[in-house]
Structure formats: C-alpha cells, structure tokens
Short mmCIF file of C-alpha atoms in Angstrom, two decimals:
data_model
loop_
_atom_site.label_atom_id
_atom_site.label_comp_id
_atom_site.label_asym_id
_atom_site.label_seq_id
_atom_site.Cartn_x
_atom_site.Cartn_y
_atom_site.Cartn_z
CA UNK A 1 -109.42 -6.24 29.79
CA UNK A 2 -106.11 -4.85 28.48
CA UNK A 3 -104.41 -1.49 29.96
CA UNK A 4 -104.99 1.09 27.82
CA UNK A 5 -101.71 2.28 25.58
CA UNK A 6 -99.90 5.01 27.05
CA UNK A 7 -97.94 7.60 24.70
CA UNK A 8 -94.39 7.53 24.80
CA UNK A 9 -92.63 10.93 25.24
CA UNK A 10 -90.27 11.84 22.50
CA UNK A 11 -86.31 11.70 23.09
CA UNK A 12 -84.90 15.24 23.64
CA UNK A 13 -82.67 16.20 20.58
CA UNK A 14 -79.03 15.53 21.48
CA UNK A 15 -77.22 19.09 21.60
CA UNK A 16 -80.59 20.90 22.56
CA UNK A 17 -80.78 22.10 25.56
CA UNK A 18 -84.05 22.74 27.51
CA UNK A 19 -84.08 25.30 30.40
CA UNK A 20 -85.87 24.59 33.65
CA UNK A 21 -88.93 26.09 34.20
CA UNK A 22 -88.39 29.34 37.52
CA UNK A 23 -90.92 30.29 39.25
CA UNK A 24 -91.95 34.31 38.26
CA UNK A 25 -91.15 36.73 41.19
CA UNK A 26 -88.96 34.90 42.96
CA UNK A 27 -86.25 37.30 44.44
CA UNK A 28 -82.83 36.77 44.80
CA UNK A 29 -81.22 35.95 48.32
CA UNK A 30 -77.26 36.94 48.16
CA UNK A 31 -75.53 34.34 50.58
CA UNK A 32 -74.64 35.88 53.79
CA UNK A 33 -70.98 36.97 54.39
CA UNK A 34 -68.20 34.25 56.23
CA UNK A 35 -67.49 35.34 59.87
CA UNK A 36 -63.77 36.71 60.18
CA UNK A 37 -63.21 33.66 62.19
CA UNK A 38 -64.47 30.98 59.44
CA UNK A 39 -61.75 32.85 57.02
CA UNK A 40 -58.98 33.10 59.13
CA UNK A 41 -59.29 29.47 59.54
CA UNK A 42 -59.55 28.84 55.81
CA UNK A 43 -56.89 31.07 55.24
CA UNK A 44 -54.09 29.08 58.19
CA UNK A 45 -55.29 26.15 56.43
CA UNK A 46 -53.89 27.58 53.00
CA UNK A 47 -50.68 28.98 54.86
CA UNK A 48 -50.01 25.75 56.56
CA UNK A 49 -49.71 23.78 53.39
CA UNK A 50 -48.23 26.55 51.19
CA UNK A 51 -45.42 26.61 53.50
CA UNK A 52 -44.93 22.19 53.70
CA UNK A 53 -45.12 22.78 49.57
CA UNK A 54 -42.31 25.52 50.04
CA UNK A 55 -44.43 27.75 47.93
CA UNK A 56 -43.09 30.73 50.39
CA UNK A 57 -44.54 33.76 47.67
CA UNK A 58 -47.88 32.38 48.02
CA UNK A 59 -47.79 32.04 51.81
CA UNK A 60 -46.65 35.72 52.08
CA UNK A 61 -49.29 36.68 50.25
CA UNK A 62 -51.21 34.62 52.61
CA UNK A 63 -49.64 36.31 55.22
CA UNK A 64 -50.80 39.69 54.33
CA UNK A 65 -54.40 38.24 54.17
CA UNK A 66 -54.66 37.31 57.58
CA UNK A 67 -52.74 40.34 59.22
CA UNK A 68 -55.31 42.58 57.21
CA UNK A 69 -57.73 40.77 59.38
CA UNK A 70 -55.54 40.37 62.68
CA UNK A 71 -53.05 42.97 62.16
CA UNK A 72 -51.86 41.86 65.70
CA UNK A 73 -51.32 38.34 65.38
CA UNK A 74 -47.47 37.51 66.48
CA UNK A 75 -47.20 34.22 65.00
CA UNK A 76 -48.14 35.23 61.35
CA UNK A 77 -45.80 38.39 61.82
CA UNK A 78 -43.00 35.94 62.90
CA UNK A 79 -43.60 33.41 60.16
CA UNK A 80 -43.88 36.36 57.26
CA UNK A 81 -40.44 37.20 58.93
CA UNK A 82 -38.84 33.69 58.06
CA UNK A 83 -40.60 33.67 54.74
CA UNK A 84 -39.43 36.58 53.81
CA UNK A 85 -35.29 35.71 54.64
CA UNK A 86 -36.32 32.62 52.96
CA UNK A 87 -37.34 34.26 49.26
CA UNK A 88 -33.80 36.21 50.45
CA UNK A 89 -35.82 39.77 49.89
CA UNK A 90 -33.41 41.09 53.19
CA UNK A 91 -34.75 44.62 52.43
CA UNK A 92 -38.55 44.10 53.74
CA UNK A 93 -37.07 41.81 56.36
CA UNK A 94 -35.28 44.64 57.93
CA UNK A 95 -38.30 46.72 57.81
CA UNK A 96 -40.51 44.14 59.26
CA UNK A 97 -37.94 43.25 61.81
CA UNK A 98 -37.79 46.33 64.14
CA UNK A 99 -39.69 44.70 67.71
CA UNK A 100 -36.67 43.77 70.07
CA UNK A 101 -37.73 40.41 69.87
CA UNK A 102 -36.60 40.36 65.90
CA UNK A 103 -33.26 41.58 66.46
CA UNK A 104 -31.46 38.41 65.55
CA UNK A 105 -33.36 38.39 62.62
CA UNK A 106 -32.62 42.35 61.95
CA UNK A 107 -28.59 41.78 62.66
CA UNK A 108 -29.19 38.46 59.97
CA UNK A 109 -30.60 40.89 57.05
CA UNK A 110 -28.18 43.51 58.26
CA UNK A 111 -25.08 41.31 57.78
CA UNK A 112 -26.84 40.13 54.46
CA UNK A 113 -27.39 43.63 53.03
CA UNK A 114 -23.43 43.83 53.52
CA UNK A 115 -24.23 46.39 56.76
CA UNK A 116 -21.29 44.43 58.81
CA UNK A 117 -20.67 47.59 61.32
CA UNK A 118 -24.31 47.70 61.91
CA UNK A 119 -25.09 44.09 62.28
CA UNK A 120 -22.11 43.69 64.69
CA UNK A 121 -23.61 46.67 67.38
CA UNK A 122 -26.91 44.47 67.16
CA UNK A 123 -25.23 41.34 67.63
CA UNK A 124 -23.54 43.59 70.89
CA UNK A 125 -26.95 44.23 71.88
CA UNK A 126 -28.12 40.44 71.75
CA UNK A 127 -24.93 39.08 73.99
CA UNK A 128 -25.79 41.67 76.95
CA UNK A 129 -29.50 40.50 77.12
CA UNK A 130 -29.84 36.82 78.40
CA UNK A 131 -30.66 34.52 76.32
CA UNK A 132 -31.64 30.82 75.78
CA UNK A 133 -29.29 28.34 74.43
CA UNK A 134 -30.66 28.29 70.88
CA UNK A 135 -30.79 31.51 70.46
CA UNK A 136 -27.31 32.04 72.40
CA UNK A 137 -25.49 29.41 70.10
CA UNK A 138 -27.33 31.15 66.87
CA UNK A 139 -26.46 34.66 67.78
CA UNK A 140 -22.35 33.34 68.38
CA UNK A 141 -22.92 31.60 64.69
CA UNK A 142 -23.49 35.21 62.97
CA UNK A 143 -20.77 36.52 65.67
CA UNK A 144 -18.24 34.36 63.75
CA UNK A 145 -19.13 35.15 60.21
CA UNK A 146 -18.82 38.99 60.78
CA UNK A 147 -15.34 38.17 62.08
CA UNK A 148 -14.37 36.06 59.26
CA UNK A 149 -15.74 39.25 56.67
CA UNK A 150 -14.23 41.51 58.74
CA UNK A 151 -10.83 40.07 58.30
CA UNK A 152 -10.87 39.47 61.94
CA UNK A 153 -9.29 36.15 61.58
CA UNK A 154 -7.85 35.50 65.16
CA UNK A 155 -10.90 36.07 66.44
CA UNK A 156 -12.84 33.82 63.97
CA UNK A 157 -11.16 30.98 64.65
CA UNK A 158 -11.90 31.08 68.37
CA UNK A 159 -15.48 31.51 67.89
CA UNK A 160 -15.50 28.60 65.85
CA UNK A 161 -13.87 26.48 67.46
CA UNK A 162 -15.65 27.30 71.01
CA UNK A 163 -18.77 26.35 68.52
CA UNK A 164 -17.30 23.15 67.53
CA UNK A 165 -16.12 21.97 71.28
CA UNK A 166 -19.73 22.19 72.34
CA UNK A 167 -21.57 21.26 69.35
CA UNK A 168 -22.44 17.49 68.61
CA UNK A 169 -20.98 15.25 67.35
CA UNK A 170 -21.91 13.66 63.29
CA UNK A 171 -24.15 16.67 62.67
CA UNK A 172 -24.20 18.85 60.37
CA UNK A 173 -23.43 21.88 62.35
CA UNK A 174 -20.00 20.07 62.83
CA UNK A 175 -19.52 19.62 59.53
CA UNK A 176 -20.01 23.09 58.59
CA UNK A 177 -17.86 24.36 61.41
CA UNK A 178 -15.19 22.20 60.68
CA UNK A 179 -15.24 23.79 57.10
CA UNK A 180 -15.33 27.52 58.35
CA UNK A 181 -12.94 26.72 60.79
CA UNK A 182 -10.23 25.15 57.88
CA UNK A 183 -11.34 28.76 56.27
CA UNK A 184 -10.27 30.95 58.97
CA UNK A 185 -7.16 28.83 59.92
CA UNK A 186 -5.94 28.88 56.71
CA UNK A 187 -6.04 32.66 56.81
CA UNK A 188 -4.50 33.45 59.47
CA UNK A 189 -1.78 30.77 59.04
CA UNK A 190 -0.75 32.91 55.92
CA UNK A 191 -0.41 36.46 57.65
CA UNK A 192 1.24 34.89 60.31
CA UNK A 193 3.76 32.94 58.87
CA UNK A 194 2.33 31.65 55.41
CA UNK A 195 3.78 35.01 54.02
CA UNK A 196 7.49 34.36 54.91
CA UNK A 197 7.63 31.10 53.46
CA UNK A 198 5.72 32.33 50.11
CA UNK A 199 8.31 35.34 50.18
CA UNK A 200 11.40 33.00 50.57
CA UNK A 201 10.71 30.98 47.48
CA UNK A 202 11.30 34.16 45.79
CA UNK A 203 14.48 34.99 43.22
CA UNK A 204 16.91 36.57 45.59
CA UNK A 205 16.93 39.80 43.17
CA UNK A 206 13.22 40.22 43.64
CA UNK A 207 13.61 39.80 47.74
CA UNK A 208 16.37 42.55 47.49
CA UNK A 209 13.62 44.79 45.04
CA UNK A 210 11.56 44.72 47.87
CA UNK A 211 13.43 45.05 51.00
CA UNK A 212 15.06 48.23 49.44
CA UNK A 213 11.53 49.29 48.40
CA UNK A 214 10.25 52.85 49.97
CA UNK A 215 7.01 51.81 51.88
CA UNK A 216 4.33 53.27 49.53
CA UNK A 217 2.73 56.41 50.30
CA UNK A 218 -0.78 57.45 51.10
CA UNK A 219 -2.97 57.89 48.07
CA UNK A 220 -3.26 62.16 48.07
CA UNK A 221 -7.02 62.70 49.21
CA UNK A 222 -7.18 66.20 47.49
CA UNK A 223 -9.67 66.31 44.33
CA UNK A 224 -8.77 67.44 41.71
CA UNK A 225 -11.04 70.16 39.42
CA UNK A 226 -12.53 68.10 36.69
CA UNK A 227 -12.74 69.03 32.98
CA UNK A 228 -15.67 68.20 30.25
CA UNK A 229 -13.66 66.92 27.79
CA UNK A 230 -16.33 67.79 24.55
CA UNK A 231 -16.22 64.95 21.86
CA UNK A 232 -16.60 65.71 18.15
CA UNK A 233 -18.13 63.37 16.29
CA UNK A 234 -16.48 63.09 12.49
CA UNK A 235 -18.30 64.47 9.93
CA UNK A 236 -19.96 61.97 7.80
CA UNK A 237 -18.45 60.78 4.79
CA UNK A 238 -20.11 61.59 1.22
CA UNK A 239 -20.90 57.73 -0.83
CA UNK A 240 -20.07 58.18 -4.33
CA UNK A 241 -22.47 57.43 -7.35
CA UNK A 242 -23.74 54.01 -7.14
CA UNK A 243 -21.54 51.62 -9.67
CA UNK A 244 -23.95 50.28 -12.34
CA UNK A 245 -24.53 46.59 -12.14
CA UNK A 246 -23.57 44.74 -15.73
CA UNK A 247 -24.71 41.02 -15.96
CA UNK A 248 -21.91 38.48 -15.99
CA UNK A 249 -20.76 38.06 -19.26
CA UNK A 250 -22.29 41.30 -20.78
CA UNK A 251 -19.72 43.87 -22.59
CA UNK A 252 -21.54 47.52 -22.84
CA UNK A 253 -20.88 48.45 -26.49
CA UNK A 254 -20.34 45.09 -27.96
CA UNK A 255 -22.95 42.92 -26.47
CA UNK A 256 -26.69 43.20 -28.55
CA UNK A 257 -28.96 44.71 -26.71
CA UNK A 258 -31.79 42.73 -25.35
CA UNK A 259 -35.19 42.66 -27.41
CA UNK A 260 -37.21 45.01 -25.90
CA UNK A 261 -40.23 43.22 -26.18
CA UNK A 262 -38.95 39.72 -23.92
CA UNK A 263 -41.43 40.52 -21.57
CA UNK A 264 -44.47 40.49 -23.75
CA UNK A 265 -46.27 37.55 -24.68
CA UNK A 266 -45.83 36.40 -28.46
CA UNK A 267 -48.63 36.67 -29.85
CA UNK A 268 -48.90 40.53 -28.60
CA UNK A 269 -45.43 41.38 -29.75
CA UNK A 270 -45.12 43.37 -33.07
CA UNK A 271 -42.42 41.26 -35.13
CA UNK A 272 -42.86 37.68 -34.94
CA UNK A 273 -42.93 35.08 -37.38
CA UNK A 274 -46.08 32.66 -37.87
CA UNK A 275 -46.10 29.37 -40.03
CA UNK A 276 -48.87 29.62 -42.54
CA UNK A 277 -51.19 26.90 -43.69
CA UNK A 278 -50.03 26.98 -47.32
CA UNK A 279 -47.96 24.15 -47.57
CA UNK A 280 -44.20 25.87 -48.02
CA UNK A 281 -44.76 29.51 -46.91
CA UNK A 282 -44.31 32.00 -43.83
CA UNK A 283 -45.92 34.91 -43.21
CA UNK A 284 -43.93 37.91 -41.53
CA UNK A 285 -46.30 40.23 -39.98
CA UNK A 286 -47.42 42.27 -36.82
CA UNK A 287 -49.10 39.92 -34.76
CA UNK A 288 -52.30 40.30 -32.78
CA UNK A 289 -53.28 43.24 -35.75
CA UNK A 290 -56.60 42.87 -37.49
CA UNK A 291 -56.72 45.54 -39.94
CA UNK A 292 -53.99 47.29 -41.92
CA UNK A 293 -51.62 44.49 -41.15
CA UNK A 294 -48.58 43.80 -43.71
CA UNK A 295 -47.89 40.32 -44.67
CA UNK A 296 -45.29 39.18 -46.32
CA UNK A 297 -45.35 35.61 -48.13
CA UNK A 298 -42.19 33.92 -48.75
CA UNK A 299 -41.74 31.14 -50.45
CA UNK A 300 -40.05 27.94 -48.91
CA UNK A 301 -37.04 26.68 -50.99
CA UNK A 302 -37.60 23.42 -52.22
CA UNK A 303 -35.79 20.08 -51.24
CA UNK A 304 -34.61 19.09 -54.41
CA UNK A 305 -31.54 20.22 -56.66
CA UNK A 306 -31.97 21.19 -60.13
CA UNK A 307 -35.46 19.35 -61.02
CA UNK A 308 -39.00 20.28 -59.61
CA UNK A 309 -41.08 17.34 -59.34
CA UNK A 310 -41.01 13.54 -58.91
CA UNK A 311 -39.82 11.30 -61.40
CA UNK A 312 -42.21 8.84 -62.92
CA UNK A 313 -41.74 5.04 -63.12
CA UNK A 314 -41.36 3.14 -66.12
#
C-alpha cells in the first residue's frame, strides 16, 4: 500500500518578511554591567594598538577613559604625557607634568613654549639630583639646545661635543650631534674671528665710516603721551544721471522709430496686411476684428502691357 500524499507548504513570498512568533509575558532581562576590571582590560587593549597605529588622539582619549576609572594609575599618566608632546599640544603637557618625576618632561614643554629662563632652572634642578645614564645623557641633550638659543655658543659647543666623545659610534645620535655641533662652531667661529675677516673685505671708505662712527646710544626708555589721531572719512561723491543707452547704429531724431506693436503676435496686431482668396486682390484691415472691421480691396495690377487678355490662335 502506497504512503499517503503529504501537502507541500507554499514558498514564502520573496521580500515578505514573517516575524517569529514571542512568547506573551515574557519580561525583559537587561544584561548585567562589565566589571571595572573586564573594561580596563578592553580599554589597554584599544590603547596598546592605537598607539603601534600612531593614532596618538585616539589613545588620549583612551587615556582619559581609563584614568576616569584608575585615576591613579602611573603608567597611563606617563604614557598620556608622551602622547601628548607627541600631538606637540606643550600647553597640557606642562600642566600634566608637575610630579618631580616629570620634570624632564616639564623643562622639554618649557623650552618648547619658548620659556628658555624657566626650562634652564629645571634643567638646574635635574643635574643636582642623581640620575641614571639615560636620563643623565637626555637631560645634557636639552642642556645644549638652551645654550645654542640662548646665544651661549661657547658653551654649546662643549656640551656637544662632550655628547659626541661618549656617544656611539654610526648612530644617529652622532649624526645629529655632529650637525648641531657644525651649528654652534660655525657661530662662534664668526664672533670670534669670522667678523674681522668679513669686515676686511670691506671698501676702505666704509671701514673708515665705521671706525669714526659714535657707538650708538641707548634707545630713550621714556614714553611718550600718545595722541588719537581721529580719521575723517570723505564724504561720498554724488553719481550723475544715468547716460541713456542708444542701440548701435541708432541716431535719436533721424532713425524711425520702432513699430510699437513688434511684440505682438500678427494676427492680434491692428494694421497688417492679409492675401485674399480672390485671385489678384489684398485686403488691408484690422486683424483679429469681427465686427465693424474696414476692408479695403485693392486690385492687383496686371502682368501684361497695354492688352488684357490672351491672344487666340489661328
């Protein structure tokens, strides 16, 4: 005996869609909060590879995620510290950087933020306290370009070149050096000596100009009261009367006028002239007039010269 038939379901409609069924009074469950410890891990796991991307705004904003949550934490503070003279905003650096353990970092923004004088009593500061050789070598590094800014030239070229005898060799610390050093040199080569031999290849009436030259004087310090000088502005000048504009080629006075009516269609205008069916006529009249209209017949001329009609054959 044969299995009995069974009924195929119809195919859902493409494009339809057809909810699932819910079961009635079911209440929803919010999921339960992450511990502070699951998203401060998330979180270093977002900083970490922010920072190998060098995508150092989003890792400070990371930064300010986890100290919200460990306001304490040294390490973030440290690395928001190094992100921060990264992006080169110096300003929030030197407020971040005010433990004793960030001074190198404060004297860096300091000298940054063009603050030489106060950069150079923290750099003080840092050579009295005892220090490892990293930090020694990086704190003589700034020591150098202060000198250099400072127009302390002498003693830039020392520092660099107490850097370069102990630095090593086919780096590129030695390769910088050795260009800061050919910097300083060449500075204090010329206001030791470099100035004489620029001044001797002088015309020997401008070396006598300035060896009979008064030395200058000091610029008077005393200010002087200051008047508002009150501008006027000029009065505003009148335009005259607009000159009319005559088409090219148009003489007022000797030129026709226009027809008045060039705008309007023919067959609405009130002179025109209409070819009438009768063979040799045309009627002059108003046009587009139904009642009351004059017309005017006028007779063609004919072709022909003194006769009227056609000539029979014979």
């Amino acid at each position: 005996m044969s299995a009995p038939a069974t009924k195929a379901k119809p195919a859902r409609k493409a494009g339809k869609f057809t909810p699932k069924r819910t079961t009635k009074g079911k209440e929803f469950t919010p999921r339960a909060p992450r511990s502070t410890e699951d998203r401060l891990k998330r979180l270093f796991v977002s900083l970490t590879a922010q920072i190998d991307g060098a995508h150092f705004k989003n890792a400070i904003r990371t930064c300010n995620k986890i100290l919200v949550l460990a306001p304490n934490d040294a390490d973030v503070l440290q690395t928001k510290l190094f992100l921060l003279l990264q992006t080169e905003d110096y300003a929030a650096a030197l407020d971040l950087a005010s433990a004793p353990e960030h001074r190198f970092q404060k004297a860096y923004a300091l000298y940054r933020l063009n603050r030489e004088t106060d950069a150079g009593e923290v750099v003080k500061e840092l050579k009295a306290v005892e220090l490892d050789d990293d930090a020694a070598r990086g704190v003589e590094h700034l020591e150098a370009q202060l000198e250099y800014r400072q127009g302390d030239y002498d003693g830039a070229v020392k520092t660099y070149t107490h850097l370069l005898d102990t630095c090593a060799p086919q780096s590129d610390e030695q390769s910088d050096l050795l260009t800061n050093l050919s910097a300083a040199q060449a500075h204090l080569d010329f206001l030791t000596s470099g100035f004489q031999s620029s001044i001797a290849s002088l015309p020997a009436t401008v070396i006598q100009s300035l060896e009979t030259a008064p030395p200058p004087s000091a610029a008077p310090t005393a200010s002087h009261p200051t008047t508002a000088v009150v501008t006027t502005s000029p009065a505003p000048t009148r335009k005259g009367p607009r000159p009319s504009r005559v088409p090219k080629g148009v003489v007022p006075g000797v030129t026709p006028p226009p027809d008045p009516e060039r705008w309007i269609k023919k067959s609405e205008r009130t002179n025109v002239v209409v070819h009438s069916r009768k063979k040799g006529k045309k009627v002059v009249g108003a046009a587009g007039t139904t009642q009351g209209a004059a017309v005017v017949e006028q007779p063609q001329p004919s072709a022909g010269g003194g006769g009227g009609g056609k000539k029979k054959k014979r």
